[in-house]
N, C-alpha and C. Protein backbone atom coordinates (compact mmCIF):
# COMPACT_ATOMS: atom_id res chain seq x y z
N MET A 1 -9.38 -25.93 14.54
CA MET A 1 -8.00 -25.58 14.81
C MET A 1 -7.89 -24.06 14.89
N THR A 2 -7.32 -23.56 15.95
CA THR A 2 -7.13 -22.13 16.13
C THR A 2 -5.83 -21.69 15.48
N PRO A 3 -5.86 -20.61 14.66
CA PRO A 3 -4.60 -20.14 14.06
C PRO A 3 -3.64 -19.67 15.13
N GLN A 4 -2.38 -19.94 14.91
CA GLN A 4 -1.35 -19.57 15.86
C GLN A 4 -0.68 -18.29 15.40
N ALA A 5 -0.64 -17.29 16.26
CA ALA A 5 0.01 -16.02 15.90
C ALA A 5 1.44 -16.02 16.42
N PHE A 6 2.36 -15.64 15.56
CA PHE A 6 3.76 -15.52 15.94
C PHE A 6 4.11 -14.05 15.96
N PRO A 7 5.00 -13.63 16.84
CA PRO A 7 5.36 -12.22 16.88
C PRO A 7 6.03 -11.78 15.58
N VAL A 8 5.51 -10.72 14.97
CA VAL A 8 6.05 -10.27 13.70
C VAL A 8 7.33 -9.48 13.87
N THR A 9 7.71 -9.17 15.10
CA THR A 9 8.95 -8.44 15.33
C THR A 9 10.14 -9.37 15.52
N ALA A 10 9.89 -10.66 15.63
CA ALA A 10 10.97 -11.62 15.87
C ALA A 10 11.60 -12.04 14.56
N MET A 11 12.26 -11.12 13.89
CA MET A 11 12.90 -11.40 12.61
C MET A 11 14.27 -12.01 12.88
N THR A 12 14.51 -13.16 12.31
CA THR A 12 15.82 -13.78 12.49
C THR A 12 16.67 -13.49 11.27
N SER A 13 16.54 -14.32 10.24
CA SER A 13 17.36 -14.12 9.05
C SER A 13 16.63 -13.28 8.00
N VAL A 14 15.48 -12.73 8.34
CA VAL A 14 14.71 -11.97 7.38
C VAL A 14 15.05 -10.49 7.50
N ALA A 15 15.43 -9.89 6.38
CA ALA A 15 15.72 -8.47 6.34
C ALA A 15 14.49 -7.72 5.82
N THR A 16 14.60 -6.41 5.66
CA THR A 16 13.43 -5.63 5.29
C THR A 16 13.50 -5.05 3.89
N ASP A 17 14.29 -5.62 3.00
CA ASP A 17 14.32 -5.14 1.63
C ASP A 17 12.96 -5.37 0.99
N SER A 18 12.43 -4.34 0.33
CA SER A 18 11.08 -4.41 -0.18
C SER A 18 11.04 -4.61 -1.69
N LEU A 19 10.16 -5.47 -2.13
CA LEU A 19 9.86 -5.63 -3.55
C LEU A 19 8.72 -4.70 -3.94
N PHE A 20 8.14 -4.04 -2.99
CA PHE A 20 6.89 -3.32 -3.13
C PHE A 20 7.09 -1.86 -2.75
N GLY A 21 6.87 -0.94 -3.67
CA GLY A 21 7.06 0.48 -3.40
C GLY A 21 5.75 1.20 -3.11
N GLU A 22 5.84 2.52 -2.89
CA GLU A 22 4.65 3.32 -2.58
C GLU A 22 3.65 3.33 -3.73
N ILE A 23 4.15 3.43 -4.95
CA ILE A 23 3.24 3.43 -6.11
C ILE A 23 2.55 2.09 -6.23
N ASP A 24 3.29 1.00 -5.98
CA ASP A 24 2.69 -0.34 -6.01
C ASP A 24 1.58 -0.45 -4.98
N ALA A 25 1.82 0.07 -3.77
CA ALA A 25 0.81 0.03 -2.72
C ALA A 25 -0.44 0.81 -3.12
N HIS A 26 -0.23 1.97 -3.73
CA HIS A 26 -1.36 2.79 -4.17
C HIS A 26 -2.18 2.07 -5.23
N LEU A 27 -1.50 1.53 -6.25
CA LEU A 27 -2.19 0.83 -7.32
C LEU A 27 -2.90 -0.42 -6.82
N LEU A 28 -2.29 -1.15 -5.89
CA LEU A 28 -2.94 -2.33 -5.31
C LEU A 28 -4.20 -1.90 -4.58
N GLY A 29 -4.10 -0.81 -3.82
CA GLY A 29 -5.25 -0.33 -3.06
C GLY A 29 -6.43 0.07 -3.93
N GLU A 30 -6.16 0.65 -5.09
CA GLU A 30 -7.27 1.04 -5.97
C GLU A 30 -7.65 -0.07 -6.95
N GLY A 31 -6.91 -1.18 -6.91
CA GLY A 31 -7.25 -2.33 -7.73
C GLY A 31 -6.85 -2.21 -9.19
N THR A 32 -5.85 -1.37 -9.47
CA THR A 32 -5.47 -1.15 -10.87
C THR A 32 -4.04 -1.57 -11.18
N HIS A 33 -3.38 -2.26 -10.27
CA HIS A 33 -2.00 -2.68 -10.52
C HIS A 33 -1.99 -3.79 -11.56
N ALA A 34 -1.42 -3.50 -12.72
CA ALA A 34 -1.44 -4.45 -13.83
C ALA A 34 -0.26 -5.41 -13.83
N ARG A 35 0.72 -5.21 -12.93
CA ARG A 35 1.91 -6.06 -12.94
C ARG A 35 2.27 -6.55 -11.53
N LEU A 36 1.27 -7.01 -10.79
CA LEU A 36 1.53 -7.52 -9.45
C LEU A 36 2.48 -8.71 -9.47
N TYR A 37 2.47 -9.45 -10.56
CA TYR A 37 3.36 -10.61 -10.67
C TYR A 37 4.83 -10.22 -10.61
N ASP A 38 5.15 -8.96 -10.86
CA ASP A 38 6.53 -8.48 -10.73
C ASP A 38 6.92 -8.22 -9.28
N HIS A 39 5.94 -8.15 -8.39
CA HIS A 39 6.21 -7.73 -7.01
C HIS A 39 5.80 -8.75 -5.96
N LEU A 40 4.87 -9.63 -6.27
CA LEU A 40 4.43 -10.65 -5.30
C LEU A 40 5.07 -11.98 -5.65
N GLY A 41 5.28 -12.80 -4.62
CA GLY A 41 5.91 -14.10 -4.81
C GLY A 41 7.34 -14.07 -4.31
N GLY A 42 8.14 -14.97 -4.79
CA GLY A 42 9.53 -15.07 -4.36
C GLY A 42 10.49 -14.71 -5.48
N ARG A 43 11.58 -14.09 -5.10
CA ARG A 43 12.63 -13.69 -6.06
C ARG A 43 13.99 -14.03 -5.47
N LEU A 44 14.83 -14.69 -6.26
CA LEU A 44 16.19 -14.99 -5.81
C LEU A 44 17.08 -13.79 -6.08
N ASP A 45 17.90 -13.43 -5.09
CA ASP A 45 18.83 -12.32 -5.22
C ASP A 45 20.21 -12.84 -5.57
N ALA A 46 21.05 -11.98 -6.11
CA ALA A 46 22.41 -12.36 -6.50
C ALA A 46 23.26 -12.78 -5.31
N ASP A 47 22.92 -12.31 -4.10
CA ASP A 47 23.72 -12.63 -2.92
C ASP A 47 23.31 -13.94 -2.24
N GLY A 48 22.44 -14.72 -2.89
CA GLY A 48 22.06 -16.01 -2.34
C GLY A 48 20.85 -15.97 -1.42
N HIS A 49 20.24 -14.83 -1.24
CA HIS A 49 19.04 -14.70 -0.43
C HIS A 49 17.82 -14.73 -1.34
N ALA A 50 16.67 -14.86 -0.73
CA ALA A 50 15.41 -14.81 -1.47
C ALA A 50 14.52 -13.77 -0.82
N SER A 51 13.87 -12.95 -1.65
CA SER A 51 12.92 -11.95 -1.17
C SER A 51 11.52 -12.47 -1.45
N PHE A 52 10.61 -12.25 -0.52
CA PHE A 52 9.25 -12.72 -0.65
C PHE A 52 8.27 -11.60 -0.35
N ALA A 53 7.18 -11.57 -1.07
CA ALA A 53 6.06 -10.66 -0.79
C ALA A 53 4.78 -11.40 -1.16
N VAL A 54 3.83 -11.41 -0.25
CA VAL A 54 2.55 -12.07 -0.49
C VAL A 54 1.42 -11.16 -0.01
N TRP A 55 0.27 -11.27 -0.66
CA TRP A 55 -0.90 -10.52 -0.23
C TRP A 55 -1.73 -11.44 0.64
N ALA A 56 -1.81 -11.14 1.92
CA ALA A 56 -2.54 -11.95 2.88
C ALA A 56 -3.19 -11.02 3.91
N PRO A 57 -4.22 -10.26 3.50
CA PRO A 57 -4.76 -9.20 4.35
C PRO A 57 -5.38 -9.66 5.66
N ASN A 58 -5.81 -10.91 5.75
CA ASN A 58 -6.45 -11.39 6.98
C ASN A 58 -5.55 -12.32 7.79
N ALA A 59 -4.30 -12.45 7.39
CA ALA A 59 -3.39 -13.37 8.08
C ALA A 59 -2.97 -12.83 9.44
N LEU A 60 -2.81 -13.72 10.38
CA LEU A 60 -2.25 -13.37 11.69
C LEU A 60 -0.74 -13.44 11.65
N SER A 61 -0.22 -14.31 10.80
CA SER A 61 1.23 -14.44 10.61
C SER A 61 1.47 -15.10 9.26
N VAL A 62 2.65 -14.83 8.70
CA VAL A 62 3.06 -15.43 7.44
C VAL A 62 4.53 -15.80 7.58
N SER A 63 4.87 -17.01 7.21
CA SER A 63 6.26 -17.47 7.29
C SER A 63 6.66 -18.17 6.01
N VAL A 64 7.94 -18.15 5.73
CA VAL A 64 8.51 -18.91 4.63
C VAL A 64 9.14 -20.14 5.26
N ILE A 65 8.69 -21.33 4.84
CA ILE A 65 9.21 -22.56 5.43
C ILE A 65 9.70 -23.49 4.34
N GLY A 66 10.64 -24.35 4.71
CA GLY A 66 11.17 -25.33 3.78
C GLY A 66 12.27 -26.15 4.41
N ASP A 67 12.94 -26.95 3.59
CA ASP A 67 14.01 -27.82 4.07
C ASP A 67 15.13 -27.04 4.75
N TRP A 68 15.47 -25.84 4.21
CA TRP A 68 16.62 -25.08 4.72
C TRP A 68 16.43 -24.61 6.15
N ASN A 69 15.18 -24.49 6.62
CA ASN A 69 14.98 -24.05 8.01
C ASN A 69 14.23 -25.11 8.83
N GLY A 70 14.29 -26.35 8.35
CA GLY A 70 13.69 -27.45 9.11
C GLY A 70 12.17 -27.37 9.22
N TRP A 71 11.52 -26.71 8.27
CA TRP A 71 10.08 -26.54 8.27
C TRP A 71 9.59 -25.84 9.54
N ASP A 72 10.43 -24.97 10.06
CA ASP A 72 10.11 -24.22 11.29
C ASP A 72 9.39 -22.93 10.92
N SER A 73 8.12 -22.83 11.28
CA SER A 73 7.32 -21.67 10.90
C SER A 73 7.73 -20.39 11.62
N GLN A 74 8.59 -20.49 12.62
CA GLN A 74 9.04 -19.29 13.31
C GLN A 74 10.44 -18.84 12.86
N ALA A 75 11.09 -19.62 12.00
CA ALA A 75 12.46 -19.33 11.59
C ALA A 75 12.55 -18.14 10.64
N ASP A 76 11.65 -18.04 9.68
CA ASP A 76 11.69 -16.98 8.68
C ASP A 76 10.33 -16.31 8.51
N PRO A 77 9.87 -15.58 9.53
CA PRO A 77 8.57 -14.92 9.42
C PRO A 77 8.66 -13.71 8.49
N LEU A 78 7.57 -13.41 7.82
CA LEU A 78 7.48 -12.19 7.03
C LEU A 78 6.82 -11.11 7.89
N ARG A 79 7.03 -9.87 7.51
CA ARG A 79 6.46 -8.75 8.25
C ARG A 79 5.38 -8.06 7.43
N PRO A 80 4.28 -7.66 8.08
CA PRO A 80 3.27 -6.91 7.33
C PRO A 80 3.78 -5.50 7.04
N ARG A 81 3.46 -4.98 5.86
CA ARG A 81 3.81 -3.59 5.54
C ARG A 81 2.98 -2.66 6.42
N SER A 82 3.51 -1.52 6.72
CA SER A 82 2.81 -0.58 7.59
C SER A 82 1.76 0.25 6.86
N ASP A 83 1.59 0.04 5.56
CA ASP A 83 0.66 0.86 4.78
C ASP A 83 -0.74 0.24 4.63
N ALA A 84 -1.05 -0.79 5.38
CA ALA A 84 -2.37 -1.43 5.41
C ALA A 84 -2.79 -2.03 4.06
N THR A 85 -1.83 -2.43 3.22
CA THR A 85 -2.16 -3.07 1.95
C THR A 85 -2.49 -4.54 2.12
N GLY A 86 -2.09 -5.12 3.25
CA GLY A 86 -2.26 -6.56 3.43
C GLY A 86 -1.10 -7.36 2.88
N VAL A 87 -0.04 -6.65 2.43
CA VAL A 87 1.14 -7.32 1.89
C VAL A 87 2.13 -7.60 3.02
N TRP A 88 2.60 -8.83 3.07
CA TRP A 88 3.63 -9.26 4.01
C TRP A 88 4.89 -9.49 3.20
N GLU A 89 6.04 -9.08 3.75
CA GLU A 89 7.28 -9.23 2.98
C GLU A 89 8.47 -9.47 3.88
N GLY A 90 9.54 -9.95 3.26
CA GLY A 90 10.78 -10.19 3.97
C GLY A 90 11.80 -10.84 3.06
N ARG A 91 12.93 -11.09 3.65
CA ARG A 91 14.06 -11.67 2.91
C ARG A 91 14.69 -12.73 3.79
N CYS A 92 15.06 -13.86 3.22
CA CYS A 92 15.69 -14.89 4.02
C CYS A 92 16.78 -15.58 3.23
N GLY A 93 17.77 -16.07 3.95
CA GLY A 93 18.89 -16.76 3.34
C GLY A 93 18.65 -18.26 3.30
N GLY A 94 19.18 -18.90 2.31
CA GLY A 94 19.12 -20.35 2.24
C GLY A 94 17.87 -20.92 1.59
N ALA A 95 16.94 -20.07 1.19
CA ALA A 95 15.66 -20.57 0.66
C ALA A 95 15.83 -21.18 -0.70
């Protein structure tokens, strides 16, 4: 099975709020980040949205899927960070 690449610029309900800062990127890069669990994974926001960050350095695309978006892998794609950490992130409503 060939992996399917989806355009990472086609953000629908995903915003660009980051759970991951410059210091986090630096520490991840040197392998010394002791609290990655505070920054990777999913977090529910007070406004009813969910923020996601995952480390997937070799991924062609990353999406958040579930009942709220009909299991559509193109509905809530995450975006790779521009700092070459391999972290993909985004925010989506209804998750």
